[in-house]
N, CA, C and O atoms as a Tinker XYZ file with bonds, in Angstrom:
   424  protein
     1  N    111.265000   75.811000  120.063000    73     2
     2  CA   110.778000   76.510000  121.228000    64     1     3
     3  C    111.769000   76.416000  122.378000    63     2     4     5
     4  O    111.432000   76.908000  123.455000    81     3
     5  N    112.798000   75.912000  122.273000    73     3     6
     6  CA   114.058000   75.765000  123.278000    64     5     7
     7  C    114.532000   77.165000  123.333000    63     6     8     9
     8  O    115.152000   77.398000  124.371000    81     7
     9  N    114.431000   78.085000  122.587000    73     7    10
    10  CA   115.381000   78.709000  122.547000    64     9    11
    11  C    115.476000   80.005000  123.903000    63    10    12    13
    12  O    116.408000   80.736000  124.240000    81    11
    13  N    114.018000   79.855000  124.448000    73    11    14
    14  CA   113.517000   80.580000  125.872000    64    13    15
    15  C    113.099000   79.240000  127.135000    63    14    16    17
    16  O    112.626000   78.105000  127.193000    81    15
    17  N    113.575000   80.157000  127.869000    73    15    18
    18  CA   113.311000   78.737000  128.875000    64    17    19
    19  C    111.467000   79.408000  129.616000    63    18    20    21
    20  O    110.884000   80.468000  129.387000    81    19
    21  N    111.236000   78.726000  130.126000    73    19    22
    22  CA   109.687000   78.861000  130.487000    64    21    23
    23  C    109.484000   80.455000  131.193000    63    22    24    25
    24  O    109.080000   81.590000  130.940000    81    23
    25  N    109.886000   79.888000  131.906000    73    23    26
    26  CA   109.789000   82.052000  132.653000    64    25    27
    27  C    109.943000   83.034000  131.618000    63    26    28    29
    28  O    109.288000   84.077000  131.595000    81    27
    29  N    111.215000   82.557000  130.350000    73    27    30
    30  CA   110.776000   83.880000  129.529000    64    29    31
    31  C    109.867000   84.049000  128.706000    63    30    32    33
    32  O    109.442000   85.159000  128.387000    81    31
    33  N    109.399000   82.814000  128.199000    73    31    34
    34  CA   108.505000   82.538000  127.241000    64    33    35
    35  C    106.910000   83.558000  128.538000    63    34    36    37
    36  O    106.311000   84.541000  128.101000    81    35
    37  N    106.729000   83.196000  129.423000    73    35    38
    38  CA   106.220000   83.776000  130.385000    64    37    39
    39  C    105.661000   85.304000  130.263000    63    38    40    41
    40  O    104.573000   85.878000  130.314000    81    39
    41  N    107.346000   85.703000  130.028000    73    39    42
    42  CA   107.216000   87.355000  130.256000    64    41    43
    43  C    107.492000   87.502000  129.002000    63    42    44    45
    44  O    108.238000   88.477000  128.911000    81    43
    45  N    107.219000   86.904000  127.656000    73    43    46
    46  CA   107.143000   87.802000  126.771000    64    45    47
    47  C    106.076000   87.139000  126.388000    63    46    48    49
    48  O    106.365000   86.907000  125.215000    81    47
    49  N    104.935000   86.626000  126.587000    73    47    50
    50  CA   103.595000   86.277000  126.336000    64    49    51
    51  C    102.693000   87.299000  127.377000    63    50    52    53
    52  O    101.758000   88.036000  127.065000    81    51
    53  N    103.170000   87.130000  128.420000    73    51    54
    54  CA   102.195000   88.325000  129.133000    64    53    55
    55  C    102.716000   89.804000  128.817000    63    54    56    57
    56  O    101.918000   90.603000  129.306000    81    55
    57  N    103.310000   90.165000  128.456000    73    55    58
    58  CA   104.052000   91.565000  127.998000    64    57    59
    59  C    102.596000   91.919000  126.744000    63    58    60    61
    60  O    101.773000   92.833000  126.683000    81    59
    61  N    102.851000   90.659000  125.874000    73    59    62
    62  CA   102.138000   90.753000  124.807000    64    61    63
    63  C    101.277000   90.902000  124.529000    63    62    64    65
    64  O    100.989000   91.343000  123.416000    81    63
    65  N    100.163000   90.487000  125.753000    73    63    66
    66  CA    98.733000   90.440000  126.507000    64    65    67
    67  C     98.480000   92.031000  126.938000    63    66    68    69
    68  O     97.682000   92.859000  126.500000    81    67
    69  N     99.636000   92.121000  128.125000    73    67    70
    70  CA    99.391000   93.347000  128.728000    64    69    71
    71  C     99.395000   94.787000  127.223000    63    70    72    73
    72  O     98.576000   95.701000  127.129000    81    71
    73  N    100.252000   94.587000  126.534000    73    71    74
    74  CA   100.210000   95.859000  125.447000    64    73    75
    75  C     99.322000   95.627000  124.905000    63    74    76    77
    76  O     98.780000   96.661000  124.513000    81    75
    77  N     98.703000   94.567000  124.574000    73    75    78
    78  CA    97.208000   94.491000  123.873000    64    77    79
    79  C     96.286000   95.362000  124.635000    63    78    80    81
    80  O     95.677000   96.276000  124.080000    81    79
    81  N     96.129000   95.004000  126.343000    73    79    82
    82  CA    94.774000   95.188000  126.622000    64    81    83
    83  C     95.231000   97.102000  127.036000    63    82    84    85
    84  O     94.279000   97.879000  126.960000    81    83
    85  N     96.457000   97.632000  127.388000    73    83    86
    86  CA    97.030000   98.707000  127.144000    64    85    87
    87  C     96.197000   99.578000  126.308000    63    86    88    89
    88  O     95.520000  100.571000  126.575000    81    87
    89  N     96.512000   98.707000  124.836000    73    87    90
    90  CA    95.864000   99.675000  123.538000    64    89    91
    91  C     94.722000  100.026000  123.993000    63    90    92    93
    92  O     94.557000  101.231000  124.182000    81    91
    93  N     93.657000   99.127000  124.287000    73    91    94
    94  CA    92.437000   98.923000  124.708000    64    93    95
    95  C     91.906000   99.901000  125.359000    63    94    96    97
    96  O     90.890000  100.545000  125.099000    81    95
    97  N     92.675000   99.992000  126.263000    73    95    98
    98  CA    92.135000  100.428000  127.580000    64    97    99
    99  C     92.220000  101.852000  127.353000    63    98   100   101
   100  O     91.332000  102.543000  127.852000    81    99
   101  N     93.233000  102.471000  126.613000    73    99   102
   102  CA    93.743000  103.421000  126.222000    64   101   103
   103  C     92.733000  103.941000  124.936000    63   102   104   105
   104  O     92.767000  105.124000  124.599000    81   103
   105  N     92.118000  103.273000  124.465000    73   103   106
   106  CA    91.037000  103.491000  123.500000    64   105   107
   107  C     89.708000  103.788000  124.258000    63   106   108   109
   108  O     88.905000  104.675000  123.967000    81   107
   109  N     89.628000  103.005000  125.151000    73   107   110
   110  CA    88.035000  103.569000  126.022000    64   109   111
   111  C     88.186000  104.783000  126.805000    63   110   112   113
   112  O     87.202000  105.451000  127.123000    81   111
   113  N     89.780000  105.209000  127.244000    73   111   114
   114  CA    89.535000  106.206000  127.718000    64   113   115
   115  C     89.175000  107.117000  126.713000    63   114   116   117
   116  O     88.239000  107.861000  127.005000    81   115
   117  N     89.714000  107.256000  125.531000    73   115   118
   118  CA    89.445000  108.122000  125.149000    64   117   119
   119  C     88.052000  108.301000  124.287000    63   118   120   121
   120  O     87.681000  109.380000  123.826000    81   119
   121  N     87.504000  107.330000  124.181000    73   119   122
   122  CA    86.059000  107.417000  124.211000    64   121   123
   123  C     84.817000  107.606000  125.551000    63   122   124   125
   124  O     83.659000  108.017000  125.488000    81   123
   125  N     85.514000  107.186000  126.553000    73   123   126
   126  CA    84.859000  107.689000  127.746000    64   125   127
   127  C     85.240000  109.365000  127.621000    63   126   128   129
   128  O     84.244000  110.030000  127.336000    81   127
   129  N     86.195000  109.969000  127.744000    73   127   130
   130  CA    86.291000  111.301000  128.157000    64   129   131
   131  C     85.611000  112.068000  126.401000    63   130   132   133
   132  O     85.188000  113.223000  126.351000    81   131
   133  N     85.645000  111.384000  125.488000    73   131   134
   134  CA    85.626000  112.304000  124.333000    64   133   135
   135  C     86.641000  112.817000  123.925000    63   134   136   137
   136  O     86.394000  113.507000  122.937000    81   135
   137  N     88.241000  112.821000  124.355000    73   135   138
   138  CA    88.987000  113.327000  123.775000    64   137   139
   139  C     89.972000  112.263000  122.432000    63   138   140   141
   140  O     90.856000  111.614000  122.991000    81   139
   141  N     89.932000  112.064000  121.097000    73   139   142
   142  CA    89.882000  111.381000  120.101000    64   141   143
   143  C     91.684000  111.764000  120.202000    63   142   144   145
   144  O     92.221000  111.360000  119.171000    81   143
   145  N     92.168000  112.079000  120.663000    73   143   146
   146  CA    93.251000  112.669000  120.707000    64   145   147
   147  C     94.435000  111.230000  121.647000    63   146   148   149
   148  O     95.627000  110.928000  121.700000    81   147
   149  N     93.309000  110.827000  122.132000    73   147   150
   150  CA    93.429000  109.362000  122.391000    64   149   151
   151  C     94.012000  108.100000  122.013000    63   150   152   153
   152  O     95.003000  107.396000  122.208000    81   151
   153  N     92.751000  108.158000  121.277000    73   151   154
   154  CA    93.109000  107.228000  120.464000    64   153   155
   155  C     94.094000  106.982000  119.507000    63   154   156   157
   156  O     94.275000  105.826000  119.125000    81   155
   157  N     94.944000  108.168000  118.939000    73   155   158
   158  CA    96.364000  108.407000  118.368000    64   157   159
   159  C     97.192000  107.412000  119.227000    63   158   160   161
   160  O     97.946000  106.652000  118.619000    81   159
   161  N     97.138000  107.356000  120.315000    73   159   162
   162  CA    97.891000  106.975000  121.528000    64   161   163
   163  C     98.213000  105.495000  120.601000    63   162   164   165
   164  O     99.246000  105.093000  120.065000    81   163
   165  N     96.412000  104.742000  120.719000    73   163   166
   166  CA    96.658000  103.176000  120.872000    64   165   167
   167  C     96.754000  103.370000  119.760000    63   166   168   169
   168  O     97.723000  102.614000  119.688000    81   167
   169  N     96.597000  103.828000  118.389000    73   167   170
   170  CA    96.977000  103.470000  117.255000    64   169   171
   171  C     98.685000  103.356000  117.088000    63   170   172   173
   172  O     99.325000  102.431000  116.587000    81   171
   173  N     99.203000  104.676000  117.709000    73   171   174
   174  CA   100.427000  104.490000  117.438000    64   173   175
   175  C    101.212000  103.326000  118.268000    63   174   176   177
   176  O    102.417000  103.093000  118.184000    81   175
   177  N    100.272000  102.652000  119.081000    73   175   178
   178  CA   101.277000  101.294000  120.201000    64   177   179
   179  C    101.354000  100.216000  119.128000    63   178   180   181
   180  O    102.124000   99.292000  119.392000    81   179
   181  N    100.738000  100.160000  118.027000    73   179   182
   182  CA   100.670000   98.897000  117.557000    64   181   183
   183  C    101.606000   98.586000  116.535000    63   182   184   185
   184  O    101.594000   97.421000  116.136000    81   183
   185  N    102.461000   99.426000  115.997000    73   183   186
   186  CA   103.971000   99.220000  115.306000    64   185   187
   187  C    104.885000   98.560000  116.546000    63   186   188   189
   188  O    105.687000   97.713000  116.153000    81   187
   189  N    104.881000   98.877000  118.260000    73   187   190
   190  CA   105.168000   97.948000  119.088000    64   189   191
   191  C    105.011000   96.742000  119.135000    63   190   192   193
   192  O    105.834000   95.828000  119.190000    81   191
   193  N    103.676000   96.749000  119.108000    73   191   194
   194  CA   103.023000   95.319000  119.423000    64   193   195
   195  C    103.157000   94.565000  117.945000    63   194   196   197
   196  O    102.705000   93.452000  118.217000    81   195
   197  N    103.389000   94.545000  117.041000    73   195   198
   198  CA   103.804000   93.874000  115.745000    64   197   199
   199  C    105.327000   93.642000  116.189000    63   198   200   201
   200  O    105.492000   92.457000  116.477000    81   199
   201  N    106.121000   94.166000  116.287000    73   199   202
   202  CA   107.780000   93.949000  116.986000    64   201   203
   203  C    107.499000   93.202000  118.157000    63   202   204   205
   204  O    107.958000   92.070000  118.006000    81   203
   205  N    106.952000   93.336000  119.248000    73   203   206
   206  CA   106.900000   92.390000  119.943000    64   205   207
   207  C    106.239000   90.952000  119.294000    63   206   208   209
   208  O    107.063000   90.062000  119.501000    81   207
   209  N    105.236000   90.501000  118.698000    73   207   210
   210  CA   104.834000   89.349000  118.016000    64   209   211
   211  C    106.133000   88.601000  117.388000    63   210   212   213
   212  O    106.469000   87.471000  117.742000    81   211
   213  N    106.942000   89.502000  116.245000    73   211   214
   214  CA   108.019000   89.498000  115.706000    64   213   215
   215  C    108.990000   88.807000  116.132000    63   214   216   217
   216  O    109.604000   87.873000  115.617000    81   215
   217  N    109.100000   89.379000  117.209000    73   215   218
   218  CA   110.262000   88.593000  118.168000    64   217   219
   219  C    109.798000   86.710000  118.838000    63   218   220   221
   220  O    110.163000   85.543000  118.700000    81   219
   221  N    108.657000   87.646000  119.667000    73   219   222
   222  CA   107.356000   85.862000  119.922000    64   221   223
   223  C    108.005000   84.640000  118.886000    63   222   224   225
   224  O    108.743000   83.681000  119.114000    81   223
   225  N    107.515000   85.036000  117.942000    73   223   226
   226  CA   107.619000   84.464000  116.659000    64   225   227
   227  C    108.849000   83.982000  116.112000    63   226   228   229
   228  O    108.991000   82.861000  115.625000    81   227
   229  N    109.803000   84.928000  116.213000    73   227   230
   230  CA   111.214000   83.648000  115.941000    64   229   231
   231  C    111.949000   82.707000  116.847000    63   230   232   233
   232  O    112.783000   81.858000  116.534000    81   231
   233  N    111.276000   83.156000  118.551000    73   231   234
   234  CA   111.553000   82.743000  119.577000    64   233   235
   235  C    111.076000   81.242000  119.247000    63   234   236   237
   236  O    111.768000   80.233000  119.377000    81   235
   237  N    109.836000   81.305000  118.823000    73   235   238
   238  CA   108.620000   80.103000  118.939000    64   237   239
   239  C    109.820000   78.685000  117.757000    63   238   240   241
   240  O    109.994000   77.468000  117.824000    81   239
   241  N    110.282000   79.682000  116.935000    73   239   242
   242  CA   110.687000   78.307000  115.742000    64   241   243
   243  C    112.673000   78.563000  116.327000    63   242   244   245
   244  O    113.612000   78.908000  115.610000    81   243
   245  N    112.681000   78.355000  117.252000    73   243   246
   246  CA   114.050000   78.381000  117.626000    64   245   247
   247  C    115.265000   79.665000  116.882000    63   246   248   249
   248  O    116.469000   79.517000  116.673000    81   247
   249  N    114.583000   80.610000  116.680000    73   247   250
   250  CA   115.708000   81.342000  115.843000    64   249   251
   251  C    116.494000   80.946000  114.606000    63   250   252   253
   252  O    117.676000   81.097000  114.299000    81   251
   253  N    115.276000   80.295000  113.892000    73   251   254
   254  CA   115.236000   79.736000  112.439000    64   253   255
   255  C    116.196000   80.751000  111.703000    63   254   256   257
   256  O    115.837000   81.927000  111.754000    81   255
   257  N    117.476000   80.439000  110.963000    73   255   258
   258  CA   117.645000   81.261000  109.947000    64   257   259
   259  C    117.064000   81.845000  109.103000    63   258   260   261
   260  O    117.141000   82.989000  108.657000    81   259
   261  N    116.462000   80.997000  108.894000    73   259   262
   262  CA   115.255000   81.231000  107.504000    64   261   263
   263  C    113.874000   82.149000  107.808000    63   262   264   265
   264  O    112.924000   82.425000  107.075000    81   263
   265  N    114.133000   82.453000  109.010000    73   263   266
   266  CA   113.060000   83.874000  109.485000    64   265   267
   267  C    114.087000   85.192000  109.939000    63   266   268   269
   268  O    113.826000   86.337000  110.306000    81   267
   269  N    114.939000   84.706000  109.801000    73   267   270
   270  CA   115.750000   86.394000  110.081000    64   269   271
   271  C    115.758000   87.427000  109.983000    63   270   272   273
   272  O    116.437000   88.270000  110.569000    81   271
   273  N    114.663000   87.564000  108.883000    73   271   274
   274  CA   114.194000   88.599000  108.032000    64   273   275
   275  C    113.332000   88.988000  109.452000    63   274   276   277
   276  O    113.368000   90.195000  109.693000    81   275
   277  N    112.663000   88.275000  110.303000    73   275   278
   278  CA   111.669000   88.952000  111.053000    64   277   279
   279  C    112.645000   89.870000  112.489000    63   278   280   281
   280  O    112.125000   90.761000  113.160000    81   279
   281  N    113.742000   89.494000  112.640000    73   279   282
   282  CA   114.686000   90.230000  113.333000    64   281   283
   283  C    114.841000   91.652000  112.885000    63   282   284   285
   284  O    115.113000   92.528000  113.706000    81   283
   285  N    114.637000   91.980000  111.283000    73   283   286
   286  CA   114.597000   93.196000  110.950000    64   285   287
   287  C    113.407000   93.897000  110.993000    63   286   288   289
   288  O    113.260000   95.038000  111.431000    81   287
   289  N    112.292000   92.937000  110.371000    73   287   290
   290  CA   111.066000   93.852000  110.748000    64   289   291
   291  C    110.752000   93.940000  112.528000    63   290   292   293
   292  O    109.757000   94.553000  112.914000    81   291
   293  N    111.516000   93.401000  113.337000    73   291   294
   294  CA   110.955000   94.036000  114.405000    64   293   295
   295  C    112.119000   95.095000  114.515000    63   294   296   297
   296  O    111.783000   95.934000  115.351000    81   295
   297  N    112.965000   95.283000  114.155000    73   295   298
   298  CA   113.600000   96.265000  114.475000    64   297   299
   299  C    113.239000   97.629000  113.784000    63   298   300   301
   300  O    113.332000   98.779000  114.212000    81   299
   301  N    112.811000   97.152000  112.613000    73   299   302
   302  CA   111.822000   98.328000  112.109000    64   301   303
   303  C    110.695000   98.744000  112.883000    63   302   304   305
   304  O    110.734000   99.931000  113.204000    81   303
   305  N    110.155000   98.389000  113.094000    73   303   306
   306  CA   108.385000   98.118000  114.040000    64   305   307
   307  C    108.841000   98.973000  114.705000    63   306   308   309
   308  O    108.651000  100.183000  114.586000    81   307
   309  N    109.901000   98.068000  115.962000    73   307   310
   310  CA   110.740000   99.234000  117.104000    64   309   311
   311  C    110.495000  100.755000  116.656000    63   310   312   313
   312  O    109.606000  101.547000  116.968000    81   311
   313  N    111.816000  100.897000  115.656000    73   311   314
   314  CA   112.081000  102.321000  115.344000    64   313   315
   315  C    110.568000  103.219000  114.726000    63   314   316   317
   316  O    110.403000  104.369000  115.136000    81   315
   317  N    109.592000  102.638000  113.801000    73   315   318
   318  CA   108.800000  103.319000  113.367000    64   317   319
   319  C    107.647000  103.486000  114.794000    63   318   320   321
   320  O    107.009000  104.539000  114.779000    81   319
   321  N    107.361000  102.518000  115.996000    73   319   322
   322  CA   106.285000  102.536000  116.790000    64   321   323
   323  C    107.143000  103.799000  117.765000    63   322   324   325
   324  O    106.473000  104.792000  118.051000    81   323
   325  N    108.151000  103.757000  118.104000    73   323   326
   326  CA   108.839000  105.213000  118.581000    64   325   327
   327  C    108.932000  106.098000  117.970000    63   326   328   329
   328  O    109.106000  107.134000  118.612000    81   327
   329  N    108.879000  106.218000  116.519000    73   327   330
   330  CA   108.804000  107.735000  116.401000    64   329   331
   331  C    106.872000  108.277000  116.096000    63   330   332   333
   332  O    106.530000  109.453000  115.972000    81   331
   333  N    105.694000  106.812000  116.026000    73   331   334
   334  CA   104.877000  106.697000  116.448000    64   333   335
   335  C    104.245000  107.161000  117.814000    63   334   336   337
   336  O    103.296000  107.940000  117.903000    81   335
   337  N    104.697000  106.759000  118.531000    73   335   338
   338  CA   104.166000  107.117000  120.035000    64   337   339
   339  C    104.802000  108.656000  120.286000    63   338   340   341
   340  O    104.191000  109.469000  120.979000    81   339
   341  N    105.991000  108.948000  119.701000    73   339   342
   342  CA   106.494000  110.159000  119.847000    64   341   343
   343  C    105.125000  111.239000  119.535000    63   342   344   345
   344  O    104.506000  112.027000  120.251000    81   343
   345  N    105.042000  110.930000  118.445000    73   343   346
   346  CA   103.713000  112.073000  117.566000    64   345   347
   347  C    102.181000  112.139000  118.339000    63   346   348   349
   348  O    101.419000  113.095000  118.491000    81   347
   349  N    102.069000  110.758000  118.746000    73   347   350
   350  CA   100.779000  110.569000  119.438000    64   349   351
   351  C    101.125000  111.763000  120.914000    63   350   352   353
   352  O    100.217000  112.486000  121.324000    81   351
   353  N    102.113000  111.782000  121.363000    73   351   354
   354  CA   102.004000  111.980000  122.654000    64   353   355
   355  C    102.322000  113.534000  122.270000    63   354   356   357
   356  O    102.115000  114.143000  123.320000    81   355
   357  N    102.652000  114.296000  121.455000    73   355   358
   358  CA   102.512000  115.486000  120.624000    64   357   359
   359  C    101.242000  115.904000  120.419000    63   358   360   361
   360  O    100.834000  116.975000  120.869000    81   359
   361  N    100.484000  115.059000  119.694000    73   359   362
   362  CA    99.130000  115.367000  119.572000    64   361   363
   363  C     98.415000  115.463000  121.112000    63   362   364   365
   364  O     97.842000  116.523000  121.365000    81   363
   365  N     98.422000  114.540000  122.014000    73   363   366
   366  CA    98.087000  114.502000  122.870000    64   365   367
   367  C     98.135000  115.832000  123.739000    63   366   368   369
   368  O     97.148000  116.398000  124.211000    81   367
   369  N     99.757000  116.317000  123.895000    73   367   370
   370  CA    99.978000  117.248000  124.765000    64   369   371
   371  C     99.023000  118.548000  123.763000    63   370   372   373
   372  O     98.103000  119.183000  124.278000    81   371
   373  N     99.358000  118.700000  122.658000    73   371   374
   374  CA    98.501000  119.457000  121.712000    64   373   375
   375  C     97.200000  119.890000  122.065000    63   374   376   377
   376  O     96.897000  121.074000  122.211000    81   375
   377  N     96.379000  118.865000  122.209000    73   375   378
   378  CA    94.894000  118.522000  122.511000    64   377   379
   379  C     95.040000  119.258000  124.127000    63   378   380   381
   380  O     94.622000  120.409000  124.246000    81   379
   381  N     95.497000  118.723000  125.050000    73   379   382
   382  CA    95.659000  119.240000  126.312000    64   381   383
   383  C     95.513000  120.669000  126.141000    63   382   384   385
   384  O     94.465000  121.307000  126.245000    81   383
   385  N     96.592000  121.082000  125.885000    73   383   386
   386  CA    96.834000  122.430000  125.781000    64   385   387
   387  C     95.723000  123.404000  125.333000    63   386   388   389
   388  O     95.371000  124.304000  126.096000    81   387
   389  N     95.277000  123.279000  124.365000    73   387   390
   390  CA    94.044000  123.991000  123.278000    64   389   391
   391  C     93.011000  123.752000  124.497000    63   390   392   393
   392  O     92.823000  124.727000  125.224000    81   391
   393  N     92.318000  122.549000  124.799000    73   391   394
   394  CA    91.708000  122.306000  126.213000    64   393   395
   395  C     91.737000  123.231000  127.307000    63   394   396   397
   396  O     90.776000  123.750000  127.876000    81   395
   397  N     92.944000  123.370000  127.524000    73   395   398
   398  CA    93.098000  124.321000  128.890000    64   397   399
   399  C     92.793000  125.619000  128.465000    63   398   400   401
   400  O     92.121000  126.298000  129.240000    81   399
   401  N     93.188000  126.173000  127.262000    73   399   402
   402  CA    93.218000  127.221000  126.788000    64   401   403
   403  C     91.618000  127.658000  126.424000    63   402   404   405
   404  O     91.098000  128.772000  126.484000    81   403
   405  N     91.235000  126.796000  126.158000    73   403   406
   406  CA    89.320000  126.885000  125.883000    64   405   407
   407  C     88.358000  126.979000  126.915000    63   406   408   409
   408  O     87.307000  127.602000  126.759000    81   407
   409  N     88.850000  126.026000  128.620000    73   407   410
   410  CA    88.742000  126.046000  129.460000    64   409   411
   411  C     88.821000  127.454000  130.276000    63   410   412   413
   412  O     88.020000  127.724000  131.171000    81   411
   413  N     89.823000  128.277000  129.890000    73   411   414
   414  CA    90.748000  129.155000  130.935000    64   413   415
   415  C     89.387000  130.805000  130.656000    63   414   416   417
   416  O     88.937000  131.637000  131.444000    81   415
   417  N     89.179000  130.548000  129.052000    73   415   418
   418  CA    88.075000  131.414000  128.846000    64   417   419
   419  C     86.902000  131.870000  129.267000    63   418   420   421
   420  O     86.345000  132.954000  129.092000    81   419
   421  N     86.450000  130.461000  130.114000    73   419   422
   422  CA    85.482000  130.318000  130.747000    64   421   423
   423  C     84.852000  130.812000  131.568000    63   422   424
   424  O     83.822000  130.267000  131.967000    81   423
């Protein structure tokens, strides 16, 4: 656990917190408004939030050789939760759009 000194250990434990309650929060909206289009959102944050743990995690055993392997799966996580959030926020604008357009009829 040396391998972060306290302040960072800090900000990458509350980072970790905050994207949790993120997902969350990001899930009730979209059950408060009804739009399910939403919830794509927090599903797709959580290939993030596995890369962030990832990292937590080799931080925690000093940058063990013998976990190195988890240096790649977060770098995977990374790349797959971005082209993740990419699609969500596609769908999203998607949903918007059709919305306005259903709206505009009115």
């Amino acid at each position: 656990m040396h391998a972060l000194s306290i302040p960072t250990w800090i900000i990458h434990v509350s980072s970790v917190i905050e994207w949790i309650a993120a997902i969350w929060l990001i899930w009730e909206y979209g059950e408060i408004t009804g739009n399910r289009s939403w919830w794509t959102l927090s599903l797709a944050m959580l290939p993030a939030l596995v890369s962030a743990m990832c990292a937590c995690t080799w931080h925690f055993f000093d940058n063990a050789e013998f976990l190195e392997w988890l240096v790649i799966l977060q770098a995977s996580m990374t790349l797959l939760g971005n082209f993740t959030l990419l699609v969500a926020s596609w769908w999203i604008w998607r949903a918007s759009k059709s919305f306005d357009e259903n709206t505009s009829q009115l």
